[in-house]
Short mmCIF file of C-alpha atoms in Angstrom, two decimals:
data_model
loop_
_atom_site.label_atom_id
_atom_site.label_comp_id
_atom_site.label_asym_id
_atom_site.label_seq_id
_atom_site.Cartn_x
_atom_site.Cartn_y
_atom_site.Cartn_z
CA MET A 1 173.66 204.20 123.34
CA ILE A 2 174.24 201.07 125.79
CA ARG A 3 176.50 198.61 123.99
CA MET A 4 178.81 195.25 124.48
CA ASN A 5 181.41 194.19 122.20
CA ASN A 6 183.18 190.75 122.43
CA VAL A 7 182.55 190.58 126.28
CA ARG A 8 183.65 187.42 127.97
CA LYS A 9 183.00 186.86 131.67
CA SER A 10 184.41 183.28 133.64
CA TYR A 11 183.32 182.00 137.08
CA ASP A 12 186.38 179.67 138.49
CA THR A 13 186.53 177.36 135.17
CA GLN A 14 182.74 178.33 133.76
CA THR A 15 182.45 180.73 131.08
CA VAL A 16 179.07 182.50 131.55
CA LEU A 17 179.51 184.64 128.72
CA HIS A 18 180.72 184.15 125.13
CA ASP A 19 182.12 187.05 123.37
CA VAL A 20 178.73 188.82 123.08
CA THR A 21 178.18 191.59 120.91
CA PHE A 22 175.35 194.21 120.78
CA GLU A 23 173.87 197.73 120.46
CA ALA A 24 171.12 199.02 122.14
CA LYS A 25 169.49 203.18 120.61
CA ASP A 26 168.48 205.49 122.43
CA LYS A 27 165.18 206.03 124.03
CA GLU A 28 163.98 202.05 122.66
CA ILE A 29 163.17 199.24 125.04
CA PHE A 30 165.87 196.74 124.69
CA GLY A 31 164.79 193.61 125.61
CA LEU A 32 167.46 190.35 126.94
CA LEU A 33 165.41 187.19 126.53
CA GLY A 34 166.41 183.98 127.88
CA PRO A 35 165.98 181.42 130.36
CA SER A 36 167.28 181.21 134.29
CA GLY A 37 171.39 180.74 134.01
CA ALA A 38 171.47 182.15 130.85
CA GLY A 39 173.57 185.18 131.53
CA LYS A 40 171.51 187.91 131.40
CA THR A 41 171.90 189.44 134.81
CA THR A 42 175.56 189.04 134.38
CA ILE A 43 174.78 190.98 131.30
CA ILE A 44 173.60 193.73 133.37
CA ASN A 45 175.84 193.73 136.33
CA ILE A 46 179.07 194.10 133.70
CA LEU A 47 176.54 197.17 132.37
CA ALA A 48 176.07 199.14 135.28
CA ASN A 49 179.73 198.29 136.98
CA GLN A 50 178.67 196.01 139.65
CA ILE A 51 181.50 193.49 138.08
CA SER A 52 184.05 193.41 135.62
CA ALA A 53 184.01 191.57 132.26
CA ASP A 54 187.32 189.29 131.36
CA SER A 55 187.98 190.93 128.10
CA GLY A 56 185.84 192.81 125.63
CA GLU A 57 183.99 196.38 126.13
CA SER A 58 180.88 197.73 127.47
CA SER A 59 179.35 201.46 128.00
CA THR A 60 176.02 203.04 128.88
CA GLY A 61 176.76 205.88 127.01
CA VAL A 62 175.72 208.27 130.34
CA THR A 63 177.68 208.58 133.72
CA GLU A 64 177.02 206.33 136.41
CA PHE A 65 174.52 209.09 137.89
CA GLU A 66 172.40 209.12 134.80
CA VAL A 67 171.38 205.30 135.27
CA GLY A 68 168.77 203.72 136.86
CA LEU A 69 168.77 199.86 138.35
CA MET A 70 165.82 197.23 139.58
CA LEU A 71 167.39 193.80 140.25
CA ASP A 72 166.02 190.58 141.54
CA GLU A 73 167.00 191.82 145.35
CA ASP A 74 165.47 195.16 145.73
CA GLY A 75 167.58 196.08 148.86
CA LEU A 76 164.61 197.91 150.07
CA TYR A 77 164.33 198.79 154.18
CA THR A 78 162.10 197.05 155.16
CA ARG A 79 161.30 198.73 158.73
CA LEU A 80 160.89 202.00 156.80
CA THR A 81 157.84 203.65 154.72
CA CYS A 82 157.62 203.71 150.83
CA LEU A 83 158.33 207.74 151.17
CA GLU A 84 161.39 207.20 154.21
CA ASN A 85 162.68 204.39 151.71
CA LEU A 86 162.83 206.92 148.77
CA ASN A 87 163.87 209.86 151.33
CA VAL A 88 167.34 208.26 152.07
CA PHE A 89 167.88 207.79 148.17
CA ALA A 90 167.24 210.87 147.43
CA THR A 91 169.66 212.19 150.11
CA ILE A 92 171.85 209.99 148.25
CA TYR A 93 171.51 211.63 144.41
CA GLY A 94 171.26 215.30 145.92
CA ILE A 95 167.96 216.05 145.15
CA PRO A 96 164.84 217.43 146.56
CA LYS A 97 163.00 214.92 149.20
CA MET A 98 159.32 216.53 146.95
CA LYS A 99 161.09 213.86 144.09
CA SER A 100 160.14 210.99 146.40
CA GLU A 101 156.07 211.87 146.22
CA GLU A 102 156.66 212.26 142.73
CA ALA A 103 158.07 208.44 142.02
CA LEU A 104 155.34 207.35 144.41
CA ARG A 105 153.03 208.62 142.66
CA ASN A 106 154.63 207.59 139.30
CA VAL A 107 154.15 203.98 140.26
CA GLY A 108 150.96 204.33 141.94
CA LEU A 109 152.06 204.09 145.76
CA ILE A 110 151.45 207.62 147.08
CA GLY A 111 148.04 206.07 148.76
CA ASP A 112 150.85 204.12 150.71
CA LYS A 113 153.60 206.08 151.35
CA ASP A 114 152.67 205.87 154.95
CA LYS A 115 153.33 202.13 154.81
CA PRO A 116 156.31 200.00 155.58
CA VAL A 117 158.17 197.77 153.32
CA ASN A 118 157.34 194.77 155.40
CA LYS A 119 153.58 194.90 154.98
CA LEU A 120 153.35 195.37 151.04
CA SER A 121 152.68 192.72 148.45
CA LYS A 122 155.12 191.69 146.26
CA GLY A 123 154.20 193.33 143.63
CA MET A 124 154.11 197.01 145.72
CA ARG A 125 157.37 196.42 146.69
CA GLN A 126 158.12 195.67 143.12
CA ARG A 127 156.68 199.34 142.34
CA LEU A 128 158.21 200.58 145.02
CA ALA A 129 161.68 199.32 143.87
CA LEU A 130 160.94 200.25 140.40
CA ALA A 131 160.19 204.40 141.83
CA ARG A 132 163.28 204.22 143.33
CA ALA A 133 165.70 203.01 140.05
CA ILE A 134 163.38 205.97 138.41
CA LEU A 135 163.71 208.73 141.70
CA HIS A 136 166.54 210.79 139.70
CA GLU A 137 164.89 211.05 136.41
CA PRO A 138 167.67 207.99 134.79
CA LYS A 139 168.54 208.85 131.32
CA VAL A 140 169.05 204.53 130.81
CA LEU A 141 167.46 202.03 133.34
CA PHE A 142 167.94 198.43 133.72
CA LEU A 143 165.22 195.80 135.03
CA ASP A 144 166.24 192.89 136.05
CA GLU A 145 163.23 190.41 134.97
CA PRO A 146 160.81 193.40 136.82
CA THR A 147 157.65 191.08 136.89
CA SER A 148 158.97 187.68 137.38
CA GLY A 149 156.54 186.12 140.01
CA LEU A 150 153.52 188.65 139.63
CA ASP A 151 150.22 187.86 138.54
CA PRO A 152 148.89 188.89 135.34
CA THR A 153 147.14 191.58 136.63
CA THR A 154 150.02 193.54 138.61
CA ALA A 155 152.57 192.79 135.56
CA GLU A 156 150.21 194.79 133.15
CA GLU A 157 150.05 197.52 135.61
CA ILE A 158 154.41 196.94 135.59
CA HIS A 159 153.88 197.09 131.56
CA LYS A 160 152.25 200.23 131.82
CA LEU A 161 154.71 202.18 133.91
CA ILE A 162 157.86 200.31 131.56
CA GLU A 163 156.05 201.93 128.46
CA SER A 164 155.80 205.33 130.12
CA ILE A 165 159.17 206.15 131.41
CA ARG A 166 160.42 204.87 127.86
CA ALA A 167 157.64 207.88 126.97
CA ARG A 168 159.41 210.42 128.86
CA GLY A 169 162.54 210.09 127.30
CA ALA A 170 164.25 206.79 128.70
CA THR A 171 166.19 203.96 127.19
CA ILE A 172 165.16 201.09 128.99
CA PHE A 173 167.24 197.58 128.99
CA MET A 174 165.33 194.84 130.64
CA THR A 175 165.95 190.90 131.16
CA THR A 176 163.03 188.24 130.99
CA HIS A 177 162.12 185.02 130.02
CA ASN A 178 158.74 185.86 129.40
CA MET A 179 158.52 185.62 125.60
CA GLU A 180 154.61 187.37 125.60
CA GLU A 181 156.12 190.34 127.32
CA ALA A 182 159.37 190.56 125.22
CA VAL A 183 157.42 190.84 121.92
CA LYS A 184 154.74 193.02 123.75
CA LEU A 185 157.24 195.91 125.00
CA CYS A 186 160.52 195.78 123.22
CA ASP A 187 161.48 197.01 120.19
CA THR A 188 164.46 194.84 119.85
CA VAL A 189 165.34 191.84 121.58
CA VAL A 190 168.78 189.82 122.04
CA LEU A 191 167.82 185.71 122.56
CA LEU A 192 170.28 184.47 124.50
CA ASN A 193 171.26 180.98 125.84
CA LYS A 194 173.88 179.28 127.72
CA GLY A 195 175.47 182.98 127.68
CA LYS A 196 175.72 182.86 123.71
CA ILE A 197 173.76 185.35 121.44
CA VAL A 198 171.53 183.12 119.11
CA GLU A 199 169.47 185.79 117.49
CA GLN A 200 168.74 189.41 117.73
CA GLY A 201 166.52 191.71 116.13
CA ASN A 202 163.38 193.68 116.25
CA PRO A 203 160.79 190.57 117.69
CA ASN A 204 157.95 190.65 115.31
CA GLU A 205 160.92 190.18 112.39
CA ILE A 206 163.21 187.30 114.34
CA CYS A 207 159.64 185.37 114.52
CA LYS A 208 159.18 186.53 110.76
CA ARG A 209 162.15 184.72 109.69
CA HIS A 210 161.96 181.98 112.08
CA ASN A 211 157.93 181.53 110.74
CA ALA A 212 157.33 181.42 114.48
CA PHE A 213 153.76 182.81 114.12
CA LYS A 214 150.61 181.44 115.61
CA THR A 215 148.08 183.44 116.76
CA VAL A 216 150.82 185.93 118.37
CA PRO A 217 154.67 186.37 117.34
CA ASP A 218 156.19 183.39 119.31
CA LEU A 219 159.90 183.38 120.42
CA GLY A 220 159.45 180.24 121.87
CA SER A 221 159.44 178.39 118.73
CA VAL A 222 162.40 180.42 117.84
CA PHE A 223 164.35 179.09 120.89
CA ILE A 224 163.06 175.38 120.24
CA LYS A 225 164.57 175.72 116.96
CA MET A 226 167.68 177.25 117.40
CA THR A 227 168.12 174.91 120.49
CA GLY A 228 166.39 172.37 120.89
CA GLU A 229 165.01 173.18 124.18
CA ILE A 230 162.10 174.34 125.03
CA LYS A 231 162.19 178.17 127.54
CA SER A 232 160.01 179.05 129.85
#
């Protein structure tokens, strides 16, 4: 469903993506794994038609209306309540406002629907941003480091939400620099370093190929082997 073929992207004299090629299957959780500055967000922005590639081809296989997007900058209206935020986007999407409460219920925020965004914790804001991304029941959902900066308990809640969204039939494309998160959630991962793909495939199979198993599969060891750098 989601694919890139020989995509390149540069800013001024710096090339941030070098002939990136991959394909994500329908209804899977696809992980793009790499350190900050590897080019992960640039790939999401190209696939979501936020920016254009310099060359190559990319596609999500669906219309723009069928895409949900959760970026690091959540873009929430801080003076509005959770429900009011979602109602704004329900109007934009042309869907019934009753869908707003349904989305809040799905992410565990229905009890906080009348709370202003500026009164929410970071984890609650993450869940509200996720509710907005799934409000229109997209077929493809892009998540840019959805658990970045969250405590382990809140991150686990987000993981459960991601798995439930996939169970309802969505294809999920997520970026992360968390090795354990990628192994736990993803059917397929692409390891990206300095704009280049260094490995891709099933995370468990990648670890087997590189003898990176300890007590759990360790994609971090794969990065060290292939790049000589420890990736946090």
